PDB file of C-alpha atoms in Angstrom:
ATOM      1  CA  MET A   1       4.414 -51.128 -42.501  1.00  0.00           C
ATOM      2  CA  SER A   2       1.700 -49.109 -44.114  1.00  0.00           C
ATOM      3  CA  PRO A   3       1.879 -45.415 -43.909  1.00  0.00           C
ATOM      4  CA  SER A   4       0.183 -44.317 -41.073  1.00  0.00           C
ATOM      5  CA  ARG A   5      -3.196 -41.648 -41.402  1.00  0.00           C
ATOM      6  CA  LEU A   6      -4.336 -38.750 -39.060  1.00  0.00           C
ATOM      7  CA  SER A   7      -7.023 -39.452 -37.320  1.00  0.00           C
ATOM      8  CA  SER A   8      -9.679 -36.825 -36.803  1.00  0.00           C
ATOM      9  CA  ASN A   9      -8.413 -35.755 -33.311  1.00  0.00           C
ATOM     10  CA  ALA A  10      -5.117 -35.154 -34.704  1.00  0.00           C
ATOM     11  CA  GLU A  11      -4.203 -31.454 -34.923  1.00  0.00           C
ATOM     12  CA  LYS A  12      -4.192 -29.372 -38.075  1.00  0.00           C
ATOM     13  CA  SER A  13      -0.829 -28.074 -39.506  1.00  0.00           C
ATOM     14  CA  ARG A  14      -2.009 -24.886 -39.274  1.00  0.00           C
ATOM     15  CA  PRO A  15      -3.226 -23.107 -36.243  1.00  0.00           C
ATOM     16  CA  HIS A  16      -6.844 -21.935 -35.879  1.00  0.00           C
ATOM     17  CA  TRP A  17      -7.830 -17.843 -36.229  1.00  0.00           C
ATOM     18  CA  VAL A  18      -8.503 -17.836 -32.475  1.00  0.00           C
ATOM     19  CA  GLU A  19      -4.894 -18.640 -31.579  1.00  0.00           C
ATOM     20  CA  TRP A  20      -3.895 -15.796 -33.938  1.00  0.00           C
ATOM     21  CA  VAL A  21      -6.178 -13.276 -32.247  1.00  0.00           C
ATOM     22  CA  THR A  22      -5.324 -14.452 -28.516  1.00  0.00           C
ATOM     23  CA  GLY A  23      -1.771 -14.162 -29.042  1.00  0.00           C
ATOM     24  CA  LEU A  24      -1.682 -10.838 -30.785  1.00  0.00           C
ATOM     25  CA  VAL A  25      -3.856  -9.497 -28.293  1.00  0.00           C
ATOM     26  CA  SER A  26      -1.570 -10.567 -25.634  1.00  0.00           C
ATOM     27  CA  LEU A  27       1.202  -9.126 -27.438  1.00  0.00           C
ATOM     28  CA  ALA A  28      -0.186  -6.051 -27.471  1.00  0.00           C
ATOM     29  CA  ALA A  29      -1.067  -6.108 -23.498  1.00  0.00           C
ATOM     30  CA  ILE A  30       2.594  -6.829 -22.587  1.00  0.00           C
ATOM     31  CA  CYS A  31       4.375  -4.344 -25.208  1.00  0.00           C
ATOM     32  CA  ALA A  32       1.851  -2.029 -23.248  1.00  0.00           C
ATOM     33  CA  VAL A  33       2.515  -2.461 -19.956  1.00  0.00           C
ATOM     34  CA  ILE A  34       6.244  -2.523 -20.700  1.00  0.00           C
ATOM     35  CA  GLY A  35       6.459   0.731 -22.714  1.00  0.00           C
ATOM     36  CA  TRP A  36       4.125   2.500 -19.432  1.00  0.00           C
ATOM     37  CA  LEU A  37       6.998   1.161 -16.777  1.00  0.00           C
ATOM     38  CA  VAL A  38       9.251   2.686 -19.314  1.00  0.00           C
ATOM     39  CA  VAL A  39       8.075   5.834 -19.110  1.00  0.00           C
ATOM     40  CA  ASP A  40       7.198   5.440 -15.873  1.00  0.00           C
ATOM     41  CA  ILE A  41      11.120   4.962 -15.233  1.00  0.00           C
ATOM     42  CA  TRP A  42      12.222   7.974 -17.191  1.00  0.00           C
ATOM     43  CA  THR A  43       9.506  10.475 -15.989  1.00  0.00           C
ATOM     44  CA  ALA A  44       8.966   9.725 -12.234  1.00  0.00           C
ATOM     45  CA  GLU A  45      10.831  11.730  -9.773  1.00  0.00           C
ATOM     46  CA  ASP A  46      11.953  10.240  -6.798  1.00  0.00           C
ATOM     47  CA  ARG A  47      10.301  12.033  -3.931  1.00  0.00           C
ATOM     48  CA  GLN A  48      11.413  11.783   0.003  1.00  0.00           C
ATOM     49  CA  PRO A  49       8.581   9.890   2.017  1.00  0.00           C
ATOM     50  CA  GLU A  50       5.078  11.932   2.834  1.00  0.00           C
ATOM     51  CA  LEU A  51       3.723  10.285   6.016  1.00  0.00           C
ATOM     52  CA  VAL A  52       0.184  11.204   6.993  1.00  0.00           C
ATOM     53  CA  ALA A  53      -1.369   9.874   9.768  1.00  0.00           C
ATOM     54  CA  HIS A  54      -5.506   9.698  10.010  1.00  0.00           C
ATOM     55  CA  VAL A  55      -7.771   8.421  12.813  1.00  0.00           C
ATOM     56  CA  VAL A  56      -9.857   5.376  11.797  1.00  0.00           C
ATOM     57  CA  SER A  57     -12.033   4.818  14.928  1.00  0.00           C
ATOM     58  CA  THR A  58     -11.598   4.821  18.595  1.00  0.00           C
ATOM     59  CA  GLU A  59     -13.114   1.851  21.025  1.00  0.00           C
ATOM     60  CA  LYS A  60     -13.082   1.112  24.242  1.00  0.00           C
ATOM     61  CA  VAL A  61     -11.074  -2.029  25.325  1.00  0.00           C
ATOM     62  CA  THR A  62     -10.059  -3.751  28.593  1.00  0.00           C
ATOM     63  CA  SER A  63      -6.966  -1.692  28.717  1.00  0.00           C
ATOM     64  CA  GLY A  64      -8.123   1.228  27.718  1.00  0.00           C
ATOM     65  CA  TRP A  65      -8.989   3.341  24.803  1.00  0.00           C
ATOM     66  CA  GLN A  66      -7.800   2.133  21.110  1.00  0.00           C
ATOM     67  CA  VAL A  67      -7.354   4.266  18.474  1.00  0.00           C
ATOM     68  CA  VAL A  68      -6.834   2.864  15.401  1.00  0.00           C
ATOM     69  CA  PHE A  69      -4.999   4.985  12.633  1.00  0.00           C
ATOM     70  CA  GLU A  70      -3.794   4.807   8.723  1.00  0.00           C
ATOM     71  CA  LEU A  71      -0.482   5.720   7.687  1.00  0.00           C
ATOM     72  CA  ARG A  72      -0.349   6.903   4.275  1.00  0.00           C
ATOM     73  CA  ASN A  73       2.601   7.499   2.509  1.00  0.00           C
ATOM     74  CA  THR A  74       1.809   9.756  -0.609  1.00  0.00           C
ATOM     75  CA  ALA A  75       5.564   9.624  -1.832  1.00  0.00           C
ATOM     76  CA  THR A  76       7.577   7.350  -4.382  1.00  0.00           C
ATOM     77  CA  LEU A  77      10.488   6.336  -1.983  1.00  0.00           C
ATOM     78  CA  ALA A  78       9.829   3.962   1.017  1.00  0.00           C
ATOM     79  CA  ALA A  79      10.215   4.807   4.793  1.00  0.00           C
ATOM     80  CA  ALA A  80      11.639   1.936   7.137  1.00  0.00           C
ATOM     81  CA  GLY A  81      11.240   2.407  11.022  1.00  0.00           C
ATOM     82  CA  VAL A  82       8.413   4.890  11.081  1.00  0.00           C
ATOM     83  CA  GLU A  83       7.608   6.581  14.254  1.00  0.00           C
ATOM     84  CA  VAL A  84       4.132   7.723  14.820  1.00  0.00           C
ATOM     85  CA  ARG A  85       3.479   9.591  18.216  1.00  0.00           C
ATOM     86  CA  ALA A  86       0.286  10.188  19.335  1.00  0.00           C
ATOM     87  CA  GLN A  87      -0.706  12.613  22.378  1.00  0.00           C
ATOM     88  CA  LEU A  88      -3.770  13.527  24.122  1.00  0.00           C
ATOM     89  CA  LEU A  89      -4.265  17.202  24.932  1.00  0.00           C
ATOM     90  CA  ASP A  90      -6.042  19.207  27.320  1.00  0.00           C
ATOM     91  CA  LYS A  91      -5.735  22.386  25.788  1.00  0.00           C
ATOM     92  CA  SER A  92      -1.958  23.036  26.021  1.00  0.00           C
ATOM     93  CA  ARG A  93      -1.218  20.638  28.818  1.00  0.00           C
ATOM     94  CA  LEU A  94       0.190  17.135  27.565  1.00  0.00           C
ATOM     95  CA  VAL A  95      -2.160  14.586  29.653  1.00  0.00           C
ATOM     96  CA  GLU A  96      -0.992  11.142  27.873  1.00  0.00           C
ATOM     97  CA  GLU A  97       1.388  10.171  25.003  1.00  0.00           C
ATOM     98  CA  ALA A  98       1.830   6.935  22.589  1.00  0.00           C
ATOM     99  CA  GLU A  99       4.094   5.912  20.312  1.00  0.00           C
ATOM    100  CA  VAL A 100       4.212   2.987  17.858  1.00  0.00           C
ATOM    101  CA  THR A 101       6.732   2.166  14.772  1.00  0.00           C
ATOM    102  CA  PHE A 102       6.254   0.412  11.642  1.00  0.00           C
ATOM    103  CA  ASP A 103       9.296  -1.243  10.276  1.00  0.00           C
ATOM    104  CA  TYR A 104       8.437  -0.575   6.692  1.00  0.00           C
ATOM    105  CA  VAL A 105       5.831   1.583   5.105  1.00  0.00           C
ATOM    106  CA  ALA A 106       5.932   1.546   1.232  1.00  0.00           C
ATOM    107  CA  ALA A 107       6.006   4.145  -1.360  1.00  0.00           C
ATOM    108  CA  GLY A 108       2.637   5.077  -2.063  1.00  0.00           C
ATOM    109  CA  SER A 109       0.787   2.625   0.322  1.00  0.00           C
ATOM    110  CA  LEU A 110      -1.259   2.430   3.039  1.00  0.00           C
ATOM    111  CA  SER A 111      -0.772   0.903   6.679  1.00  0.00           C
ATOM    112  CA  ARG A 112      -2.663   0.906   9.621  1.00  0.00           C
ATOM    113  CA  GLY A 113      -1.831   1.004  13.552  1.00  0.00           C
ATOM    114  CA  ALA A 114      -3.392   1.389  17.122  1.00  0.00           C
ATOM    115  CA  VAL A 115      -2.261   3.494  19.840  1.00  0.00           C
ATOM    116  CA  ILE A 116      -3.740   2.282  23.242  1.00  0.00           C
ATOM    117  CA  PHE A 117      -4.621   5.513  25.864  1.00  0.00           C
ATOM    118  CA  GLU A 118      -5.743   5.259  29.605  1.00  0.00           C
ATOM    119  CA  ASN A 119      -7.757   8.582  29.367  1.00  0.00           C
ATOM    120  CA  ASP A 120     -10.717   8.839  26.871  1.00  0.00           C
ATOM    121  CA  PRO A 121      -9.220  10.486  23.975  1.00  0.00           C
ATOM    122  CA  SER A 122     -13.326  11.876  22.807  1.00  0.00           C
ATOM    123  CA  THR A 123     -12.870  14.360  26.143  1.00  0.00           C
ATOM    124  CA  LEU A 124      -9.622  15.696  25.346  1.00  0.00           C
ATOM    125  CA  THR A 125      -7.847  16.853  21.932  1.00  0.00           C
ATOM    126  CA  LEU A 126      -5.845  14.014  20.001  1.00  0.00           C
ATOM    127  CA  SER A 127      -2.696  14.762  17.877  1.00  0.00           C
ATOM    128  CA  ILE A 128      -1.012  12.233  15.619  1.00  0.00           C
ATOM    129  CA  ARG A 129       1.354  12.376  13.175  1.00  0.00           C
ATOM    130  CA  ALA A 130       4.811  10.779  12.031  1.00  0.00           C
ATOM    131  CA  VAL A 131       7.911  12.282  13.598  1.00  0.00           C
ATOM    132  CA  GLY A 132      10.511  10.182  12.273  1.00  0.00           C
ATOM    133  CA  PHE A 133      11.699   7.211   9.799  1.00  0.00           C
ATOM    134  CA  THR A 134      14.905   6.051   8.327  1.00  0.00           C
ATOM    135  CA  GLU A 135      15.540   4.932   4.209  1.00  0.00           C
ATOM    136  CA  PRO A 136      14.971   1.220   4.024  1.00  0.00           C
TER     137      PRO A 136
END
């Protein structure tokens, strides 16, 4: 048998300089992410869920008036079974009430939901807020 010769397509024994640069940049990015996570774990304080509801839109639908809202959890802990209550008030008199329950609202997240009223919310005072949750 004769010794085989390397063809022009065969890989060289030393990697190209672009491979080294790509590897170093990737290593730096991975180290930065790990460092950021470690600092965040050591410095972040757990805060109980802070749930704030904000009305996005009101729209006439077949079954009444649909009020779409966003529920934001600004804390570092999640909440489960979040109950949101919306009320339509005429001065201090309760006209109508609707409730919706979110299964889970993650920490630092935004969830959307809707309640449906028989009465037009634009003619009354609308109050919407989270009234309870459990720890997941």
